[in-house]
Coordinates of C-alpha atoms in Angstrom, one line a residue:
X1 CA -89.4 23.9 68.4
X2 CA -92.1 25.3 70.7
X3 CA -95.6 23.9 71.1
X4 CA -98.3 26.3 70.0
X5 CA -100.9 26.3 72.8
X6 CA -104.6 26.6 72.6
X7 CA -104.3 30.0 74.2
X8 CA -102.2 31.1 71.3
X9 CA -104.8 29.9 68.8
X10 CA -107.5 31.7 70.9
X11 CA -105.9 35.1 70.4
X12 CA -105.3 34.8 66.7
X13 CA -108.3 37.1 65.9
X14 CA -107.0 39.8 68.3
X15 CA -103.6 39.7 66.6
X16 CA -105.0 39.6 63.0
X17 CA -103.8 42.6 61.0
X18 CA -104.3 43.9 57.5
X19 CA -101.0 45.9 57.7
X20 CA -99.2 46.4 54.5
X21 CA -95.9 47.1 56.2
X22 CA -93.0 44.8 55.3
X23 CA -92.5 43.8 58.9
X24 CA -95.0 44.0 61.8
X25 CA -93.8 43.8 65.4
X26 CA -96.5 42.8 67.8
X27 CA -95.7 43.5 71.5
X28 CA -97.7 42.4 74.5
X29 CA -97.0 43.5 78.0
X30 CA -98.8 43.3 81.4
X31 CA -98.4 46.9 82.7
X32 CA -100.9 49.7 82.4
X33 CA -100.7 52.4 79.7
X34 CA -99.6 54.9 82.4
X35 CA -96.5 52.9 83.2
X36 CA -93.0 53.9 82.1
X37 CA -92.8 50.6 80.2
X38 CA -95.7 51.3 78.0
X39 CA -94.6 54.9 77.5
X40 CA -91.2 53.7 76.4
X41 CA -92.7 51.1 74.0
X42 CA -94.8 53.9 72.5
X43 CA -91.6 55.8 71.9
X44 CA -90.2 52.6 70.2
X45 CA -93.3 52.4 68.0
X46 CA -93.2 56.0 66.9
X47 CA -89.5 56.1 66.3
X48 CA -89.2 52.8 64.5
X49 CA -92.1 53.5 62.2
X50 CA -90.8 57.0 61.4
X51 CA -87.2 55.9 60.7
X52 CA -88.2 52.9 58.7
X53 CA -90.5 55.1 56.6
X54 CA -93.4 52.8 57.3
X55 CA -91.7 49.6 56.2
X56 CA -91.8 48.4 59.9
X57 CA -95.1 48.7 61.8
X58 CA -95.4 48.2 65.6
X59 CA -98.6 47.1 67.4
X60 CA -98.7 47.2 71.2
X61 CA -101.2 45.3 73.4
X62 CA -100.8 46.6 77.0
X63 CA -102.3 45.7 80.3
X64 CA -102.2 42.0 80.0
X65 CA -105.0 42.0 77.4
X66 CA -103.4 39.0 75.6
X67 CA -102.3 37.1 78.7
X68 CA -100.1 36.9 81.7
X69 CA -96.3 37.4 81.7
X70 CA -95.9 33.6 81.4
X71 CA -98.5 33.3 78.7
X72 CA -97.0 36.1 76.6
X73 CA -93.5 34.6 77.1
X74 CA -94.8 31.3 75.7
X75 CA -96.4 33.2 72.8
X76 CA -93.0 34.8 72.0
X77 CA -91.3 31.5 72.1
X78 CA -93.9 29.9 69.8
X79 CA -93.7 32.9 67.4
X80 CA -97.3 34.0 67.9
X81 CA -96.2 37.5 69.1
X82 CA -92.9 39.2 68.5
X83 CA -92.0 40.7 71.8
X84 CA -93.0 41.0 75.5
X85 CA -91.6 42.3 78.8
X86 CA -91.6 40.8 82.3
X87 CA -89.9 41.2 85.6
X88 CA -87.0 38.8 86.0
X89 CA -88.6 37.2 89.1
X90 CA -91.6 36.1 86.9
X91 CA -89.5 34.6 84.2
X92 CA -87.2 32.1 86.0
X93 CA -89.6 29.3 85.0
X94 CA -88.7 30.0 81.4
X95 CA -85.0 30.8 82.0
X96 CA -83.6 29.1 85.1
X97 CA -80.6 31.4 85.1
X98 CA -82.7 34.5 85.9
X99 CA -82.9 33.2 89.5
X100 CA -79.4 34.7 89.9
X101 CA -81.2 38.1 90.1
X102 CA -83.3 36.9 93.1
X103 CA -80.3 37.5 95.3
X104 CA -80.2 40.5 97.6
X105 CA -78.2 43.8 97.5
X106 CA -76.2 42.8 94.5
X107 CA -76.1 46.5 93.4
X108 CA -75.5 49.7 95.4
X109 CA -77.5 51.9 93.0
X110 CA -79.2 52.1 89.6
X111 CA -76.1 53.2 87.8
X112 CA -74.2 50.2 89.0
X113 CA -77.0 47.8 88.2
X114 CA -77.4 49.3 84.7
X115 CA -73.6 49.2 84.0
X116 CA -73.4 45.5 85.0
X117 CA -76.5 44.4 83.2
X118 CA -75.4 46.2 80.1
X119 CA -72.0 44.5 80.3
X120 CA -70.6 41.1 81.1
X121 CA -73.2 40.1 83.7
X122 CA -76.1 40.9 81.3
X123 CA -74.3 39.1 78.4
X124 CA -74.4 35.9 80.5
X125 CA -78.1 36.3 81.0
X126 CA -78.7 37.1 77.3
X127 CA -76.8 33.9 76.3
X128 CA -79.0 31.8 78.6
X129 CA -82.1 33.4 77.1
X130 CA -81.0 32.6 73.6
X131 CA -80.8 28.9 74.5
X132 CA -84.6 29.2 75.2
X133 CA -85.4 30.9 71.9
X134 CA -85.5 34.4 73.3
X135 CA -83.5 37.5 72.2
X136 CA -82.8 40.0 75.0
X137 CA -83.6 43.4 73.6
X138 CA -82.4 45.1 76.7
X139 CA -82.9 45.5 80.4
X140 CA -85.6 47.9 81.3
X141 CA -86.2 48.4 85.0
X142 CA -88.8 48.4 87.8
X143 CA -86.1 49.7 90.2
X144 CA -85.2 48.8 93.8
X145 CA -87.7 47.3 96.2
X146 CA -88.1 48.9 99.6
X147 CA -90.3 48.4 102.7
X148 CA -93.4 49.9 104.3
X149 CA -94.3 49.0 107.8
X150 CA -96.3 50.1 110.8
X151 CA -94.0 49.1 113.6
X152 CA -90.9 51.3 113.4
X153 CA -88.3 52.6 110.9
X154 CA -86.1 49.9 109.4
X155 CA -82.9 51.8 110.2
X156 CA -80.5 49.0 111.1
X157 CA -79.7 45.3 110.5
X158 CA -81.2 44.5 113.9
X159 CA -84.5 46.3 113.1
X160 CA -85.6 43.4 110.9
X161 CA -85.7 41.0 113.8
X162 CA -89.3 39.9 114.5
X163 CA -90.7 41.9 111.6
X164 CA -93.8 40.1 110.4
X165 CA -93.6 40.8 106.7
X166 CA -95.5 39.7 103.6
X167 CA -93.5 37.3 101.5
X168 CA -94.2 35.6 98.2
X169 CA -94.7 31.8 98.6
X170 CA -91.1 31.3 97.5
X171 CA -88.9 28.9 99.6
X172 CA -85.6 30.7 98.7
X173 CA -87.0 34.2 99.6
X174 CA -88.4 32.8 102.9
X175 CA -85.1 31.2 103.8
X176 CA -83.3 34.5 103.1
X177 CA -85.6 36.6 105.3
X178 CA -85.4 34.1 108.1
X179 CA -81.6 34.4 108.0
X180 CA -82.0 38.0 109.3
X181 CA -84.6 37.0 111.9
X182 CA -87.5 38.5 110.0
X183 CA -90.8 36.6 110.1
X184 CA -91.9 36.1 106.5
X185 CA -95.7 35.3 106.0
X186 CA -96.6 33.9 102.6
X187 CA -99.5 35.8 101.2
X188 CA -101.0 36.4 97.7
X189 CA -100.5 39.9 96.4
X190 CA -104.2 40.7 96.7
X191 CA -104.2 39.9 100.4
X192 CA -101.5 42.4 101.4
X193 CA -103.7 45.5 102.0
X194 CA -106.3 43.7 104.2
X195 CA -103.5 41.9 106.2
X196 CA -101.8 45.3 106.8
X197 CA -105.1 46.9 107.8
X198 CA -106.0 44.1 110.2
X199 CA -102.5 44.0 111.7
X200 CA -101.8 40.4 110.7
X201 CA -98.5 41.6 109.3
X202 CA -96.4 44.6 110.1
X203 CA -95.2 45.5 106.7
X204 CA -94.5 44.6 103.1
X205 CA -91.7 45.1 100.5
X206 CA -92.4 46.3 97.0
X207 CA -91.4 48.7 94.3
X208 CA -92.1 52.3 95.3
X209 CA -94.8 52.7 92.7
X210 CA -96.8 49.8 94.3
X211 CA -97.0 51.7 97.6
X212 CA -99.1 54.3 95.8
X213 CA -101.0 52.1 93.3
X214 CA -102.0 49.5 96.0
X215 CA -102.7 52.3 98.6
X216 CA -100.4 50.7 101.2
X217 CA -99.7 54.2 102.5
X218 CA -103.2 54.3 104.0
X219 CA -102.4 51.5 106.5
X220 CA -98.7 52.1 107.1
X221 CA -96.6 54.6 109.0
X222 CA -93.0 54.2 107.7
X223 CA -91.2 53.9 104.3
X224 CA -87.7 52.5 104.6
X225 CA -85.5 52.8 101.6
X226 CA -83.8 49.4 102.0
X227 CA -83.1 48.9 98.2
X228 CA -82.7 45.2 99.1
X229 CA -83.3 43.9 95.6
X230 CA -83.2 45.3 92.1
X231 CA -85.7 44.2 89.6
X232 CA -85.0 44.6 85.9
X233 CA -87.8 44.3 83.4
X234 CA -86.6 42.1 80.6
X235 CA -87.6 43.0 77.1
X236 CA -87.4 40.0 74.9
X237 CA -88.2 39.0 71.3
X238 CA -88.6 35.8 69.4
X239 CA -85.1 34.8 68.5
X240 CA -86.1 33.1 65.2
X241 CA -87.9 36.2 64.1
X242 CA -84.9 38.4 65.1
X243 CA -82.4 36.2 63.2
X244 CA -84.7 36.3 60.1
X245 CA -84.5 40.0 59.8
X246 CA -82.4 41.7 57.1
X247 CA -79.1 43.2 58.3
X248 CA -80.6 46.7 57.7
X249 CA -83.8 46.1 59.7
X250 CA -81.9 44.4 62.5
X251 CA -79.5 47.3 62.9
X252 CA -82.3 49.8 62.9
X253 CA -84.4 47.9 65.5
X254 CA -81.3 47.5 67.7
X255 CA -80.6 51.2 67.5
X256 CA -84.1 52.2 68.5
X257 CA -84.3 49.5 71.1
X258 CA -81.2 50.9 72.9
X259 CA -82.7 54.4 72.9
X260 CA -86.0 52.9 74.2
X261 CA -84.3 51.2 77.2
X262 CA -82.6 54.5 78.1
X263 CA -85.9 56.3 77.8
X264 CA -87.7 53.8 80.0
X265 CA -85.0 54.1 82.7
X266 CA -85.3 57.9 82.7
X267 CA -89.1 57.6 83.0
X268 CA -88.8 55.1 85.9
X269 CA -86.4 57.4 87.7
X270 CA -88.7 60.4 87.4
X271 CA -91.7 58.3 88.5
X272 CA -89.8 57.1 91.6
X273 CA -89.0 60.6 92.6
X274 CA -92.6 61.7 92.2
X275 CA -93.8 58.6 94.2
X276 CA -91.5 59.5 97.2
X277 CA -92.9 63.0 97.2
X278 CA -96.5 61.6 97.2
X279 CA -95.7 59.2 100.1
X280 CA -94.2 62.1 102.1
X281 CA -97.2 64.3 101.4
X282 CA -99.4 61.4 102.6
X283 CA -97.7 61.7 106.0
X284 CA -95.4 58.7 106.0
X285 CA -92.0 58.9 107.7
X286 CA -89.2 58.1 105.2
X287 CA -85.7 56.8 106.1
X288 CA -82.8 55.1 104.3
X289 CA -81.1 52.0 105.6
X290 CA -77.4 52.8 106.2
X291 CA -74.9 51.4 103.8
X292 CA -73.1 49.3 106.4
X293 CA -76.4 47.6 107.4
X294 CA -77.3 46.9 103.8
X295 CA -73.9 45.2 103.4
X296 CA -74.6 43.0 106.5
X297 CA -78.1 42.2 105.3
X298 CA -76.9 41.2 101.9
X299 CA -74.1 39.0 103.2
X300 CA -76.5 37.2 105.6
X301 CA -79.3 36.7 103.2
X302 CA -77.2 35.6 100.2
X303 CA -75.1 33.3 102.3
X304 CA -78.2 31.5 103.4
X305 CA -79.5 30.9 99.8
X306 CA -76.3 30.5 97.8
X307 CA -76.6 26.7 97.6
X308 CA -80.2 27.0 96.4
X309 CA -79.4 29.6 93.8
X310 CA -76.4 27.5 92.6
X311 CA -78.6 24.5 92.3
X312 CA -81.1 26.5 90.1
X313 CA -78.6 28.2 87.8
X314 CA -75.6 25.9 87.8
X315 CA -72.2 26.5 89.3
X316 CA -70.6 27.7 86.1
X317 CA -73.2 30.3 85.4
X318 CA -73.3 31.4 89.0
X319 CA -69.5 31.9 89.1
X320 CA -69.4 33.7 85.8
X321 CA -72.2 36.2 86.8
X322 CA -70.9 36.8 90.3
X323 CA -67.3 37.4 88.9
X324 CA -68.7 40.1 86.7
X325 CA -70.6 41.6 89.6
X326 CA -67.5 41.7 91.8
X327 CA -65.3 43.5 89.3

Protein backbone atom coordinates (compact mmCIF):
# COMPACT_ATOMS: atom_id res chain seq x y z
CA UNK A 1 0.00 0.00 0.00
CA UNK A 2 2.79 2.39 0.90
CA UNK A 3 5.86 3.04 -1.19
CA UNK A 4 9.13 1.92 0.38
CA UNK A 5 11.50 4.85 0.09
CA UNK A 6 15.22 4.84 -0.59
CA UNK A 7 15.64 6.10 2.95
CA UNK A 8 13.97 2.95 4.26
CA UNK A 9 16.33 0.78 2.25
CA UNK A 10 19.29 2.80 3.55
CA UNK A 11 18.58 1.97 7.16
CA UNK A 12 18.04 -1.75 6.67
CA UNK A 13 21.47 -2.56 8.06
CA UNK A 14 20.82 -0.53 11.19
CA UNK A 15 17.58 -2.38 11.81
CA UNK A 16 18.99 -5.83 11.04
CA UNK A 17 18.57 -8.16 14.00
CA UNK A 18 19.49 -11.71 14.83
CA UNK A 19 16.80 -11.85 17.51
CA UNK A 20 15.24 -15.23 18.15
CA UNK A 21 12.09 -13.75 19.70
CA UNK A 22 8.79 -14.65 18.04
CA UNK A 23 7.98 -10.94 17.64
CA UNK A 24 10.37 -7.99 17.44
CA UNK A 25 9.06 -4.47 17.90
CA UNK A 26 11.35 -1.76 16.53
CA UNK A 27 10.59 1.75 17.81
CA UNK A 28 12.20 4.91 16.48
CA UNK A 29 11.68 8.32 18.04
CA UNK A 30 13.23 11.79 17.82
CA UNK A 31 13.64 12.72 21.49
CA UNK A 32 16.81 12.34 23.61
CA UNK A 33 17.34 9.46 26.00
CA UNK A 34 16.77 11.83 28.95
CA UNK A 35 13.21 12.60 27.79
CA UNK A 36 10.07 11.24 29.48
CA UNK A 37 9.16 9.69 26.12
CA UNK A 38 12.30 7.56 25.96
CA UNK A 39 12.10 6.68 29.64
CA UNK A 40 8.51 5.51 29.19
CA UNK A 41 9.38 3.47 26.10
CA UNK A 42 12.18 1.82 28.10
CA UNK A 43 9.50 0.84 30.63
CA UNK A 44 7.47 -0.60 27.72
CA UNK A 45 10.49 -2.59 26.57
CA UNK A 46 11.29 -4.01 29.99
CA UNK A 47 7.72 -4.87 30.95
CA UNK A 48 6.74 -6.38 27.62
CA UNK A 49 9.83 -8.57 27.40
CA UNK A 50 9.34 -9.74 30.99
CA UNK A 51 5.62 -10.47 30.73
CA UNK A 52 5.96 -12.21 27.36
CA UNK A 53 8.77 -14.35 28.81
CA UNK A 54 11.03 -13.33 25.96
CA UNK A 55 8.69 -14.15 23.10
CA UNK A 56 8.41 -10.42 22.31
CA UNK A 57 11.55 -8.32 21.98
CA UNK A 58 11.64 -4.51 21.80
CA UNK A 59 14.41 -2.45 20.17
CA UNK A 60 14.44 1.33 20.65
CA UNK A 61 16.26 3.80 18.39
CA UNK A 62 16.16 7.23 20.14
CA UNK A 63 17.31 10.73 19.23
CA UNK A 64 16.27 10.66 15.57
CA UNK A 65 19.05 8.25 14.68
CA UNK A 66 16.92 6.64 11.97
CA UNK A 67 15.28 9.82 10.71
CA UNK A 68 13.00 12.75 11.36
CA UNK A 69 9.46 12.43 12.70
CA UNK A 70 8.12 12.52 9.14
CA UNK A 71 10.63 9.95 7.90
CA UNK A 72 9.90 7.59 10.79
CA UNK A 73 6.17 7.96 10.23
CA UNK A 74 6.75 6.95 6.60
CA UNK A 75 8.79 3.98 7.81
CA UNK A 76 5.94 2.85 10.05
CA UNK A 77 3.43 3.19 7.22
CA UNK A 78 5.67 1.15 4.92
CA UNK A 79 6.27 -1.51 7.58
CA UNK A 80 10.01 -0.91 7.90
CA UNK A 81 9.78 -0.11 11.60
CA UNK A 82 7.00 -1.03 13.97
CA UNK A 83 6.33 2.14 15.98
CA UNK A 84 7.26 5.79 16.35
CA UNK A 85 6.13 8.88 18.23
CA UNK A 86 5.62 12.48 17.16
CA UNK A 87 3.98 15.69 18.29
CA UNK A 88 0.60 16.15 16.63
CA UNK A 89 1.70 19.41 14.98
CA UNK A 90 4.40 17.54 13.04
CA UNK A 91 2.07 14.81 11.80
CA UNK A 92 -0.79 16.67 10.11
CA UNK A 93 0.89 16.11 6.74
CA UNK A 94 0.30 12.38 7.27
CA UNK A 95 -3.10 12.71 8.95
CA UNK A 96 -4.99 15.89 8.01
CA UNK A 97 -7.40 15.52 10.91
CA UNK A 98 -4.61 16.15 13.44
CA UNK A 99 -4.85 19.83 12.51
CA UNK A 100 -7.86 19.91 14.85
CA UNK A 101 -5.34 19.96 17.72
CA UNK A 102 -3.69 23.13 16.37
CA UNK A 103 -6.55 25.12 17.90
CA UNK A 104 -6.01 27.16 21.04
CA UNK A 105 -7.14 26.70 24.64
CA UNK A 106 -9.27 23.65 23.91
CA UNK A 107 -8.46 22.22 27.34
CA UNK A 108 -8.29 23.86 30.75
CA UNK A 109 -5.77 21.46 32.24
CA UNK A 110 -3.94 18.18 31.70
CA UNK A 111 -6.63 16.07 33.34
CA UNK A 112 -9.28 17.43 30.97
CA UNK A 113 -7.06 16.97 27.93
CA UNK A 114 -6.24 13.40 28.88
CA UNK A 115 -9.86 12.49 29.59
CA UNK A 116 -11.02 13.84 26.23
CA UNK A 117 -8.23 12.27 24.21
CA UNK A 118 -8.72 8.94 25.97
CA UNK A 119 -12.44 9.19 25.15
CA UNK A 120 -14.61 10.15 22.17
CA UNK A 121 -12.39 12.95 20.88
CA UNK A 122 -9.38 10.66 20.77
CA UNK A 123 -11.39 7.88 19.16
CA UNK A 124 -12.19 10.20 16.25
CA UNK A 125 -8.47 10.88 15.77
CA UNK A 126 -7.61 7.17 16.07
CA UNK A 127 -10.14 6.30 13.36
CA UNK A 128 -8.62 8.90 11.02
CA UNK A 129 -5.14 7.49 11.68
CA UNK A 130 -6.27 3.96 10.82
CA UNK A 131 -7.38 5.20 7.41
CA UNK A 132 -3.69 6.05 6.84
CA UNK A 133 -2.40 2.68 8.02
CA UNK A 134 -1.50 3.83 11.53
CA UNK A 135 -2.65 2.30 14.81
CA UNK A 136 -2.83 4.81 17.67
CA UNK A 137 -1.18 3.17 20.69
CA UNK A 138 -2.03 6.08 22.95
CA UNK A 139 -1.64 9.79 23.58
CA UNK A 140 1.57 10.59 25.36
CA UNK A 141 2.11 14.29 26.01
CA UNK A 142 4.52 17.20 25.72
CA UNK A 143 2.17 19.32 27.82
CA UNK A 144 0.98 22.89 27.48
CA UNK A 145 2.97 25.58 25.71
CA UNK A 146 3.62 28.89 27.44
CA UNK A 147 5.56 32.11 26.82
CA UNK A 148 8.82 33.72 27.72
CA UNK A 149 9.41 37.36 26.88
CA UNK A 150 11.54 40.34 27.85
CA UNK A 151 8.88 43.07 27.63
CA UNK A 152 6.39 42.55 30.47
CA UNK A 153 4.34 39.75 32.06
CA UNK A 154 1.56 38.44 29.84
CA UNK A 155 -1.10 38.84 32.50
CA UNK A 156 -4.16 39.87 30.47
CA UNK A 157 -5.74 39.51 27.04
CA UNK A 158 -4.59 43.03 26.21
CA UNK A 159 -0.95 42.31 27.08
CA UNK A 160 -0.49 40.39 23.81
CA UNK A 161 -1.04 43.55 21.74
CA UNK A 162 2.14 44.53 19.96
CA UNK A 163 4.14 41.55 21.28
CA UNK A 164 6.76 40.63 18.71
CA UNK A 165 6.81 36.87 19.05
CA UNK A 166 8.44 34.05 17.20
CA UNK A 167 6.00 32.02 15.15
CA UNK A 168 6.43 28.95 13.04
CA UNK A 169 5.95 29.66 9.33
CA UNK A 170 2.36 28.45 9.56
CA UNK A 171 -0.37 30.62 7.97
CA UNK A 172 -3.07 29.38 10.36
CA UNK A 173 -0.99 30.07 13.48
CA UNK A 174 0.03 33.49 12.16
CA UNK A 175 -3.61 34.39 11.50
CA UNK A 176 -4.57 33.30 15.02
CA UNK A 177 -1.91 35.43 16.74
CA UNK A 178 -2.75 38.45 14.63
CA UNK A 179 -6.36 38.09 15.79
CA UNK A 180 -5.24 39.11 19.30
CA UNK A 181 -2.99 41.91 17.98
CA UNK A 182 0.28 40.07 18.57
CA UNK A 183 3.00 40.48 15.93
CA UNK A 184 4.08 36.98 14.85
CA UNK A 185 7.52 36.83 13.22
CA UNK A 186 8.16 33.58 11.30
CA UNK A 187 11.54 32.16 12.33
CA UNK A 188 13.20 28.77 12.20
CA UNK A 189 13.58 27.10 15.59
CA UNK A 190 17.35 27.50 15.53
CA UNK A 191 17.05 31.29 15.07
CA UNK A 192 15.04 31.94 18.23
CA UNK A 193 17.85 32.37 20.76
CA UNK A 194 19.87 34.85 18.69
CA UNK A 195 16.72 36.79 17.77
CA UNK A 196 15.79 37.10 21.46
CA UNK A 197 19.35 38.06 22.35
CA UNK A 198 19.46 40.80 19.70
CA UNK A 199 16.00 42.13 20.56
CA UNK A 200 14.58 41.31 17.13
CA UNK A 201 11.66 39.67 18.90
CA UNK A 202 10.27 40.15 22.41
CA UNK A 203 9.45 36.56 23.17
CA UNK A 204 8.65 33.04 22.13
CA UNK A 205 6.21 30.25 23.00
CA UNK A 206 7.25 26.68 23.72
CA UNK A 207 6.96 23.73 26.04
CA UNK A 208 8.43 24.49 29.46
CA UNK A 209 11.28 22.04 28.92
CA UNK A 210 12.46 23.96 25.83
CA UNK A 211 12.96 27.09 27.93
CA UNK A 212 15.73 25.23 29.75
CA UNK A 213 17.07 23.02 26.96
CA UNK A 214 17.38 25.94 24.51
CA UNK A 215 18.61 28.30 27.29
CA UNK A 216 15.96 30.91 26.49
CA UNK A 217 16.03 31.87 30.18
CA UNK A 218 19.41 33.53 29.59
CA UNK A 219 17.89 36.21 27.36
CA UNK A 220 14.38 36.56 28.82
CA UNK A 221 12.87 38.13 31.95
CA UNK A 222 9.38 36.67 32.23
CA UNK A 223 7.69 33.29 32.04
CA UNK A 224 3.92 33.53 31.52
CA UNK A 225 1.98 30.32 32.00
CA UNK A 226 -0.52 30.90 29.22
CA UNK A 227 -1.21 27.22 28.50
CA UNK A 228 -2.47 28.37 25.11
CA UNK A 229 -2.08 25.06 23.33
CA UNK A 230 -1.79 21.43 24.45
CA UNK A 231 0.52 19.18 22.48
CA UNK A 232 0.02 15.44 22.70
CA UNK A 233 2.79 13.14 21.54
CA UNK A 234 1.17 10.48 19.40
CA UNK A 235 2.47 6.94 19.73
CA UNK A 236 1.64 5.00 16.60
CA UNK A 237 2.23 1.56 15.12
CA UNK A 238 1.99 -0.07 11.72
CA UNK A 239 -1.68 -1.06 11.51
CA UNK A 240 -0.97 -4.09 9.29
CA UNK A 241 1.53 -5.39 11.85
CA UNK A 242 -0.88 -4.76 14.71
CA UNK A 243 -3.72 -6.61 13.00
CA UNK A 244 -1.43 -9.55 12.22
CA UNK A 245 -0.73 -10.22 15.90
CA UNK A 246 -2.27 -13.12 17.76
CA UNK A 247 -5.12 -12.20 20.10
CA UNK A 248 -2.89 -13.04 23.07
CA UNK A 249 0.03 -10.87 21.94
CA UNK A 250 -2.27 -7.98 20.98
CA UNK A 251 -3.93 -8.03 24.40
CA UNK A 252 -0.59 -8.05 26.20
CA UNK A 253 0.84 -5.23 24.06
CA UNK A 254 -2.31 -3.15 24.58
CA UNK A 255 -2.12 -3.67 28.35
CA UNK A 256 1.53 -2.63 28.62
CA UNK A 257 0.96 0.28 26.20
CA UNK A 258 -1.79 1.70 28.43
CA UNK A 259 0.53 1.51 31.44
CA UNK A 260 3.32 3.10 29.40
CA UNK A 261 1.18 6.11 28.45
CA UNK A 262 0.28 6.67 32.11
CA UNK A 263 3.96 6.37 33.05
CA UNK A 264 4.99 8.90 30.42
CA UNK A 265 2.38 11.41 31.58
CA UNK A 266 3.61 11.08 35.18
CA UNK A 267 7.21 11.62 34.08
CA UNK A 268 6.25 14.67 32.01
CA UNK A 269 4.33 16.22 34.92
CA UNK A 270 7.30 15.75 37.24
CA UNK A 271 9.69 17.20 34.64
CA UNK A 272 7.49 20.30 34.22
CA UNK A 273 7.45 20.94 37.97
CA UNK A 274 11.25 20.65 38.06
CA UNK A 275 11.58 22.96 35.06
CA UNK A 276 9.50 25.70 36.69
CA UNK A 277 11.71 25.50 39.75
CA UNK A 278 14.82 25.85 37.54
CA UNK A 279 13.38 28.88 35.76
CA UNK A 280 12.52 30.55 39.05
CA UNK A 281 16.00 29.80 40.40
CA UNK A 282 17.46 31.39 37.26
CA UNK A 283 15.72 34.63 38.24
CA UNK A 284 12.80 34.71 35.84
CA UNK A 285 9.50 36.20 37.01
CA UNK A 286 6.68 33.69 36.66
CA UNK A 287 2.98 34.51 36.34
CA UNK A 288 -0.17 32.74 35.18
CA UNK A 289 -2.63 34.18 32.68
CA UNK A 290 -6.06 34.48 34.41
CA UNK A 291 -8.79 32.07 33.34
CA UNK A 292 -11.10 34.79 31.99
CA UNK A 293 -8.33 36.11 29.75
CA UNK A 294 -7.52 32.60 28.52
CA UNK A 295 -11.17 32.21 27.53
CA UNK A 296 -11.16 35.48 25.57
CA UNK A 297 -7.87 34.52 23.92
CA UNK A 298 -9.18 31.14 22.82
CA UNK A 299 -12.44 32.53 21.47
CA UNK A 300 -10.68 35.21 19.42
CA UNK A 301 -7.97 32.96 18.03
CA UNK A 302 -10.15 29.96 17.23
CA UNK A 303 -12.82 32.18 15.73
CA UNK A 304 -10.22 33.58 13.33
CA UNK A 305 -9.05 30.15 12.13
CA UNK A 306 -12.18 28.01 12.30
CA UNK A 307 -12.78 28.13 8.54
CA UNK A 308 -9.15 27.15 7.86
CA UNK A 309 -9.26 24.23 10.29
CA UNK A 310 -12.60 23.04 8.87
CA UNK A 311 -11.13 23.15 5.37
CA UNK A 312 -8.22 20.99 6.53
CA UNK A 313 -10.09 18.35 8.55
CA UNK A 314 -13.57 18.42 7.01
CA UNK A 315 -16.82 19.67 8.52
CA UNK A 316 -18.00 16.27 9.75
CA UNK A 317 -14.78 15.50 11.61
CA UNK A 318 -14.60 19.04 13.01
CA UNK A 319 -18.13 18.87 14.38
CA UNK A 320 -17.65 15.36 15.81
CA UNK A 321 -14.46 16.33 17.62
CA UNK A 322 -15.69 19.67 18.91
CA UNK A 323 -18.95 18.11 20.14
CA UNK A 324 -16.88 15.69 22.22
CA UNK A 325 -14.75 18.56 23.56
CA UNK A 326 -17.81 20.60 24.55
CA UNK A 327 -19.48 17.80 26.56
